[in-house]
Amino acid sequence: MCLGDDPTCAAFAEHRLRYRRDMEPERRAFLKSGFVATGGAAAWAAGGLSLVSPALAEVSAQTAVGKAAHYHLPASAETVHWGYFSKLLKPQIEIASGDFVTIETLTHHANDDAERMVAGDPGAESVFLWTKDRKAVSRRGAGPDDAKLGPGGGLGVHICTGPVAVRGAEPGDVLEVRILDVAPRPAADPKFKGLTFGSNAAAWWGYHYNDMLEGQKREVITIYEVDATGGRDWAKAVYSFRWPGVTDPNGVAHPTIDYPGLPVDHTKTERRFDVLKGIRVPIRPHFGTMGLAPSEADRVNSIPPSYTGGNIDNWRIGKGATLYYPVAVPGALFSVGDPHASQGDSELCGTAIECSLTGTFQFILHKKADLAGTSLEALDFPMIETKDEWVLSGFSYPNYLRDLGADAQDAIFSKSSIDLAMRDAFRKMRQFLMHAKGLTEDEAISLMSIAVDFGITQVVDGNWGVHAIVKKSIFSERTV
């Protein structure tokens, strides 16, 4: 039965409207709940521990104007930007602090199996439309307009929906983004009803690629199936195939996966349907790329993450998580994309299960003038908060756009290392424990060694990442 989530339904528009109307009482009840009254994340946090204190939450709530609104931002050729963040983009919507937005996101790998992930879906079809006569989303990447492969040159790959402008946001502020829900985008073809599909590409940019047994370099795509109804919490492999080499609609040959959204012709592939038999992959629906526009350049490649977020690729950025971002440009300009059904720490082969998702978010603006003496006062990097943990994101270069100079967007891909990312994660955790929790440096260092987990976030995004995780429960008896 269509619940406003099946674009092939003849009454899709009516059902979608009914769904939104039915959700309204639930949303009103939510707005009156202690979740909002106490600053949202604080109600989730173990023992009431949150980066947002009740006092800061109360002050920040005063920036909201009237009743919180709930917007819907669909994914279409008109609402996405492909492969880059930009302070020059016109906002798709402007919201007030406290507002909610449901945002549709599409995986840039959907054309690996267009039958399952594009066909019959009006939004996806509009984004991926590419014939010899027309390319619906012409710019793909942060490169020049006259690039060999088309505007943007493929220097950036993620389909990002947005941006969303937050009224009153200014550089120096902090934007709190709460992920209230994450849902898979169902396949539109009736023969796949109730299912969602995603693609995992073991690609040339993967960590494994130059270390293949017997030197047999190859790119292999595996298509996975997910239950769109939520009836099971695992994915299974459907089939795999070697990248066959693709000639795009403009006649350009692509022997490797060197440009986003290339349409795969499966009459030229050999599909193996006997892969990963008996394996259930736990799903962790999350957004690999989510963040604000940086200030340092007009267009910024979506692949390397940085101080305003972006392609962090941490599976913890899912339902129930809260993200805190330093605002770099007026309006903040939030965009989200690169949806994943699941990913392991490191994203070793180059991708996750790249799977289209829809998220519902709430945005809370914390003004710079109100941050003095709070845990957010010195925040200059994207930080994740879950019910039980704080997760700090370390990168090889904390702000590579600033740190590497005029050639930063090229240089970052040759200068990253785990050593540098680990150093950054250590320094950020030390600062957090000293500033937010009042520890001495010696106390912080001891605690990091015995109670903080450092993990490799990703080694495939140019600016490599290491995250540091500290459990909130260890501070349950501390007053600071």
XYZ file of C-alpha atoms in Angstrom:
480
model
C 0.000 0.000 0.000
C 1.287 3.434 -0.927
C 1.920 5.625 2.117
C 3.058 8.593 0.109
C 6.344 6.868 -0.664
C 5.578 5.083 -3.962
C 6.055 7.398 -6.985
C 4.473 4.782 -9.272
C 1.147 4.934 -7.447
C -1.585 6.634 -9.513
C -2.663 8.546 -6.408
C 0.873 9.333 -5.213
C 0.258 13.087 -4.791
C -2.927 12.512 -2.793
C -1.305 9.877 -0.588
C 1.726 12.098 -0.010
C -0.519 14.970 1.080
C -2.473 12.656 3.385
C 0.771 11.367 4.916
C 1.968 14.882 5.677
C -1.445 15.797 7.117
C -1.469 12.659 9.292
C 1.996 13.504 10.553
C 0.947 16.965 11.698
C -0.545 15.909 15.085
C 2.565 13.843 15.789
C 4.780 16.785 14.899
C 2.770 19.137 17.130
C 3.091 16.712 20.023
C 6.806 16.465 19.352
C 7.158 20.243 19.468
C 5.512 20.331 22.897
C 7.670 17.545 24.260
C 10.603 17.760 26.625
C 12.855 16.990 23.647
C 12.482 20.518 22.294
C 12.027 22.193 25.637
C 15.358 20.936 26.926
C 17.388 21.449 23.795
C 16.640 18.239 21.935
C 19.889 16.363 22.214
C 19.831 16.700 25.997
C 16.689 14.565 26.162
C 18.489 11.803 24.256
C 21.745 12.028 26.145
C 22.563 9.537 28.882
C 22.189 11.194 32.244
C 21.165 14.437 30.545
C 24.725 14.950 29.248
C 24.827 17.028 26.077
C 26.970 19.654 24.443
C 23.941 21.934 24.691
C 23.249 22.859 28.290
C 19.675 23.719 29.342
C 20.770 27.360 29.692
C 22.142 27.524 26.136
C 19.094 25.678 24.808
C 16.818 28.242 26.424
C 18.774 31.171 24.986
C 18.950 29.594 21.519
C 15.208 28.873 21.568
C 14.619 32.615 21.697
C 15.952 32.918 18.131
C 12.986 30.887 16.862
C 10.172 32.985 15.434
C 6.705 31.680 16.282
C 5.616 28.132 15.600
C 8.207 25.829 14.050
C 7.467 25.006 10.424
C 7.997 21.691 8.615
C 9.277 21.831 5.033
C 9.716 19.133 2.405
C 12.627 19.343 -0.036
C 12.388 16.741 -2.823
C 15.320 15.590 -4.906
C 15.092 16.728 -8.519
C 17.256 18.293 -11.201
C 16.185 21.689 -9.826
C 16.976 21.040 -6.153
C 20.348 19.252 -6.258
C 23.918 20.342 -6.863
C 26.260 17.615 -8.017
C 29.797 17.202 -6.741
C 30.464 20.431 -4.866
C 29.591 22.774 -2.010
C 29.342 26.475 -2.762
C 28.720 29.715 -0.921
C 27.333 31.069 -4.225
C 24.407 28.652 -4.483
C 20.914 30.073 -4.210
C 19.099 28.452 -1.265
C 16.302 26.046 -2.125
C 14.499 27.110 1.050
C 15.133 29.495 3.915
C 14.122 28.382 7.376
C 14.127 29.712 10.921
C 15.965 28.181 13.845
C 13.823 25.368 15.235
C 12.257 24.436 11.899
C 12.077 20.909 10.507
C 12.940 19.829 6.962
C 12.377 16.458 5.317
C 15.035 16.129 2.598
C 15.225 13.524 -0.153
C 18.710 12.381 -1.172
C 19.851 10.303 -4.140
C 22.918 8.146 -4.458
C 25.247 9.153 -7.271
C 25.730 5.415 -7.955
C 22.100 4.792 -8.924
C 23.010 4.334 -12.594
C 25.017 1.240 -11.670
C 21.586 -0.408 -11.872
C 19.126 2.101 -13.304
C 16.360 -0.512 -13.494
C 16.337 -0.862 -9.724
C 17.361 2.640 -8.605
C 16.220 5.143 -11.257
C 13.512 3.849 -13.608
C 10.004 5.034 -12.815
C 11.114 7.436 -10.078
C 10.370 10.969 -11.338
C 12.912 12.638 -9.055
C 15.731 10.227 -9.870
C 14.882 10.227 -13.578
C 15.037 14.015 -13.684
C 18.490 14.081 -12.045
C 20.039 11.251 -14.078
C 18.585 12.297 -17.446
C 21.493 12.280 -19.898
C 21.159 11.813 -23.630
C 23.303 13.047 -26.497
C 20.908 16.001 -26.731
C 20.376 16.846 -23.066
C 22.072 16.498 -19.687
C 19.668 17.576 -16.947
C 22.362 18.309 -14.342
C 25.210 19.569 -16.480
C 27.667 20.634 -13.783
C 29.167 17.689 -11.948
C 32.030 18.805 -9.773
C 33.954 21.906 -8.715
C 36.127 22.142 -11.820
C 35.991 24.722 -14.611
C 33.047 25.205 -16.978
C 35.139 24.119 -19.963
C 36.496 20.889 -18.448
C 37.036 18.000 -20.857
C 34.273 15.876 -19.312
C 31.829 18.776 -19.045
C 31.250 21.591 -16.548
C 32.803 20.667 -13.211
C 34.928 17.936 -14.739
C 33.810 15.305 -12.233
C 35.991 16.926 -9.553
C 33.489 15.892 -6.912
C 30.866 13.160 -7.151
C 28.067 13.460 -4.595
C 24.513 14.472 -5.420
C 23.680 16.982 -2.674
C 20.148 18.238 -2.033
C 19.954 21.878 -0.978
C 21.234 24.174 0.206
C 18.991 25.071 3.129
C 19.616 28.585 4.436
C 19.089 29.262 8.142
C 17.808 32.757 8.758
C 20.189 34.804 10.903
C 23.128 32.383 10.694
C 26.475 34.189 10.526
C 30.150 33.196 10.587
C 31.161 32.295 14.138
C 27.779 30.774 14.998
C 27.229 27.037 15.492
C 24.468 25.141 13.702
C 23.006 22.123 15.475
C 21.437 19.596 13.114
C 19.352 16.800 14.612
C 18.648 13.730 12.496
C 15.162 12.700 13.540
C 14.471 10.023 10.957
C 16.102 8.203 8.054
C 14.116 6.095 5.589
C 15.099 4.215 2.413
C 13.764 5.415 -0.942
C 11.705 2.541 -2.392
C 12.356 1.209 -5.875
C 9.734 2.581 -8.273
C 9.414 -0.482 -10.511
C 6.368 -2.509 -9.272
C 8.292 -5.790 -9.617
C 10.633 -4.545 -6.875
C 7.851 -3.290 -4.613
C 8.880 -3.037 -0.981
C 12.579 -3.085 -1.818
C 15.398 -0.578 -2.019
C 18.728 -1.173 -3.716
C 22.234 0.150 -3.311
C 25.599 -0.192 -5.002
C 29.058 -0.886 -3.608
C 31.901 -0.040 -5.971
C 35.326 -1.504 -5.235
C 36.961 1.206 -7.290
C 40.332 2.550 -8.370
C 40.381 5.095 -5.534
C 39.901 2.347 -2.916
C 42.635 1.576 -0.409
C 42.854 -1.986 -1.724
C 43.345 -1.191 -5.397
C 47.149 -1.216 -5.556
C 47.392 -4.269 -3.313
C 45.378 -6.862 -5.237
C 46.538 -10.483 -5.222
C 48.685 -11.246 -8.259
C 48.344 -7.592 -9.267
C 44.940 -8.214 -10.842
C 43.561 -4.686 -10.719
C 39.853 -4.478 -11.393
C 36.771 -2.493 -10.405
C 33.886 -4.610 -9.153
C 30.339 -3.424 -8.460
C 28.077 -5.316 -6.033
C 24.367 -4.524 -5.940
C 22.653 -4.980 -2.567
C 18.988 -5.314 -1.620
C 17.417 -3.600 1.403
C 13.904 -4.001 2.784
C 12.244 -0.615 2.171
C 9.438 -1.368 4.643
C 11.776 -1.718 7.612
C 10.810 -5.358 8.089
C 14.422 -6.513 8.301
C 17.529 -4.741 9.509
C 20.004 -6.324 7.118
C 20.958 -6.175 3.470
C 21.926 -8.973 1.108
C 23.942 -9.037 -2.096
C 21.975 -9.509 -5.315
C 24.751 -9.738 -7.896
C 28.142 -8.328 -8.846
C 29.888 -7.408 -12.079
C 33.204 -6.063 -13.251
C 33.161 -2.502 -14.536
C 32.815 -3.084 -18.270
C 34.028 0.272 -19.473
C 31.324 2.760 -20.388
C 30.853 5.085 -23.312
C 28.719 7.963 -22.102
C 25.888 9.543 -24.137
C 28.337 12.190 -25.418
C 30.553 9.482 -26.885
C 33.361 9.716 -24.296
C 34.872 6.393 -23.204
C 35.337 5.672 -19.490
C 37.496 2.575 -18.954
C 37.351 3.254 -15.201
C 34.806 4.911 -12.926
C 36.182 8.385 -13.517
C 32.980 10.461 -13.692
C 29.808 10.421 -11.576
C 26.481 9.099 -12.815
C 27.757 7.071 -15.764
C 24.948 4.858 -17.126
C 25.923 1.176 -17.101
C 24.648 -0.909 -20.023
C 24.032 -4.343 -18.552
C 23.969 -6.000 -21.953
C 27.744 -5.534 -21.723
C 28.252 -6.887 -18.209
C 28.554 -10.410 -16.861
C 26.481 -10.511 -13.717
C 27.288 -13.012 -10.964
C 24.236 -13.832 -8.868
C 26.039 -16.226 -6.522
C 28.001 -13.712 -4.449
C 28.071 -13.436 -0.652
C 25.551 -16.233 -0.221
C 24.236 -16.581 3.325
C 25.698 -13.221 4.382
C 23.476 -10.709 6.173
C 24.944 -7.214 6.284
C 23.565 -5.150 9.223
C 22.230 -1.887 7.847
C 23.306 1.448 9.294
C 21.379 4.047 7.273
C 23.292 7.323 7.356
C 24.450 10.266 5.299
C 28.041 10.152 4.109
C 28.061 13.795 3.005
C 26.374 16.421 5.141
C 27.503 19.904 6.064
C 27.737 23.601 5.408
C 29.322 25.719 2.689
C 32.953 26.706 3.353
C 34.094 30.303 2.877
C 37.539 29.750 1.336
C 36.524 29.076 -2.300
C 33.547 29.657 -4.566
C 33.159 25.952 -5.358
C 34.593 23.152 -3.230
C 34.988 19.531 -4.334
C 32.518 17.365 -2.405
C 35.001 14.518 -1.843
C 37.441 15.745 0.861
C 35.758 16.570 4.202
C 36.780 19.657 6.130
C 35.927 21.918 9.036
C 32.335 22.569 7.911
C 31.613 18.865 7.466
C 30.954 17.439 4.048
C 32.026 13.917 3.126
C 32.876 12.674 6.621
C 31.656 9.134 5.818
C 31.018 8.118 9.422
C 28.167 5.608 9.790
C 27.209 7.186 13.118
C 25.651 10.141 11.245
C 22.228 8.486 11.195
C 18.898 8.564 12.994
C 19.223 9.833 16.543
C 22.524 11.635 15.981
C 23.091 15.361 16.328
C 25.760 17.205 14.365
C 27.345 20.513 15.361
C 28.936 22.626 12.629
C 30.821 25.938 12.742
C 29.068 28.393 10.418
C 31.402 29.873 7.793
C 29.080 31.872 5.504
C 25.857 33.845 5.962
C 22.844 31.545 6.096
C 25.081 28.507 6.835
C 23.911 26.838 3.564
C 23.338 23.223 4.634
C 23.325 20.431 2.052
C 23.079 16.650 2.397
C 23.757 13.688 0.117
C 25.851 10.547 -0.362
C 23.237 8.387 1.406
C 24.394 4.967 2.617
C 22.519 1.866 3.747
C 25.640 0.607 5.499
C 29.370 1.177 5.789
C 32.237 -0.107 7.875
C 34.822 2.149 9.438
C 37.441 2.984 6.755
C 35.112 2.568 3.710
C 38.083 0.578 2.484
C 37.173 -0.268 -1.122
C 36.035 3.267 -1.940
C 32.291 3.236 -1.292
C 29.612 2.055 1.129
C 26.288 0.510 0.122
C 25.335 3.665 -1.764
C 21.558 3.786 -1.385
C 19.050 6.655 -1.755
C 17.501 7.807 1.536
C 15.152 10.457 2.899
C 15.962 12.210 6.158
C 14.037 14.459 8.518
C 16.127 17.100 10.273
C 15.673 19.864 12.814
C 17.953 22.886 12.758
C 18.898 24.894 15.846
C 21.062 28.001 15.542
C 23.400 28.911 18.403
C 24.644 32.484 18.095
C 28.290 33.291 18.691
C 27.405 35.805 21.403
C 25.738 33.034 23.442
C 28.553 30.480 23.233
C 31.017 31.975 25.731
C 31.696 29.533 28.554
C 29.839 26.666 26.837
C 31.118 23.415 25.323
C 30.541 24.865 21.864
C 32.575 28.041 22.410
C 35.718 26.850 20.619
C 34.086 24.472 18.123
C 35.898 24.719 14.784
C 35.182 21.260 13.368
C 32.124 19.036 12.785
C 31.206 17.104 15.917
C 28.827 14.175 16.320
C 26.699 13.523 19.373
C 24.676 10.347 19.878
C 22.595 9.177 22.810
C 25.602 7.578 24.482
C 28.723 9.070 22.892
C 30.565 12.112 21.647
C 32.425 11.539 18.391
C 35.129 13.962 17.253
C 36.272 14.024 13.629
C 39.976 14.300 12.959
C 41.323 14.889 9.447
C 44.770 14.849 7.878
C 44.298 18.588 7.445
C 41.653 20.155 9.740
C 40.942 22.901 7.181
C 42.763 21.819 4.039
C 41.366 24.758 2.044
C 43.276 27.092 4.351
C 46.177 24.831 5.279
C 47.311 23.902 1.756
C 47.014 27.274 0.022
C 45.871 28.133 -3.480
C 46.341 24.586 -4.809
C 44.526 22.973 -1.884
C 41.808 21.175 -3.845
C 44.418 19.272 -5.854
C 47.134 18.962 -3.210
C 44.918 17.296 -0.613
C 44.739 14.082 -2.641
C 48.494 13.514 -2.409
C 49.240 14.752 1.098
C 46.859 12.851 3.391
C 47.938 10.236 5.906
C 46.527 8.332 8.862
C 49.350 9.731 11.030
C 48.183 13.291 10.377
C 44.514 12.407 10.924
C 45.351 10.625 14.191
C 47.300 13.658 15.384
C 44.335 15.913 14.644
C 41.873 13.596 16.399
C 44.158 13.467 19.457
C 44.461 17.245 19.619
C 40.714 17.747 19.253
C 39.911 15.208 21.963
C 42.497 16.758 24.278
C 40.945 20.187 23.724
C 37.444 18.801 24.287
C 38.322 17.051 27.537
C 40.160 20.085 28.876
C 37.730 22.775 27.692
C 34.348 21.060 27.918
C 35.071 18.713 30.840
C 37.585 20.739 32.847
C 40.390 18.168 32.892
C 44.055 19.000 33.067
C 46.240 18.004 30.135
C 47.702 15.098 32.112
C 44.222 13.897 33.087
C 43.024 14.169 29.484
C 45.958 12.167 28.156
C 45.472 9.406 30.699
C 41.746 9.217 30.000
C 42.297 9.100 26.253
C 44.557 6.083 26.583
C 42.208 4.078 28.795
C 38.684 5.135 27.802
C 38.643 6.795 24.360
C 38.387 4.727 21.181
C 40.146 6.008 18.082
C 38.998 4.541 14.772
C 39.715 5.013 11.078
C 36.731 6.813 9.600
C 37.806 6.624 5.972
C 40.939 6.309 3.842
C 39.383 7.125 0.471
C 38.200 10.738 0.537
C 41.374 12.693 -0.089
C 41.386 14.195 3.391
C 41.648 10.985 5.420
C 39.778 10.706 8.712
C 40.235 9.326 12.218
C 37.428 9.618 14.748
C 37.697 9.658 18.531
C 34.802 8.287 20.591
C 34.231 8.939 24.263
C 31.257 7.535 26.165
C 29.131 10.008 28.086
C 28.572 7.588 30.944
C 32.096 8.038 32.268
C 31.181 11.650 33.163
C 27.917 10.765 34.937
C 29.278 11.760 38.371
C 31.175 14.826 37.196
C 29.595 18.239 37.652
C 31.572 20.048 34.929
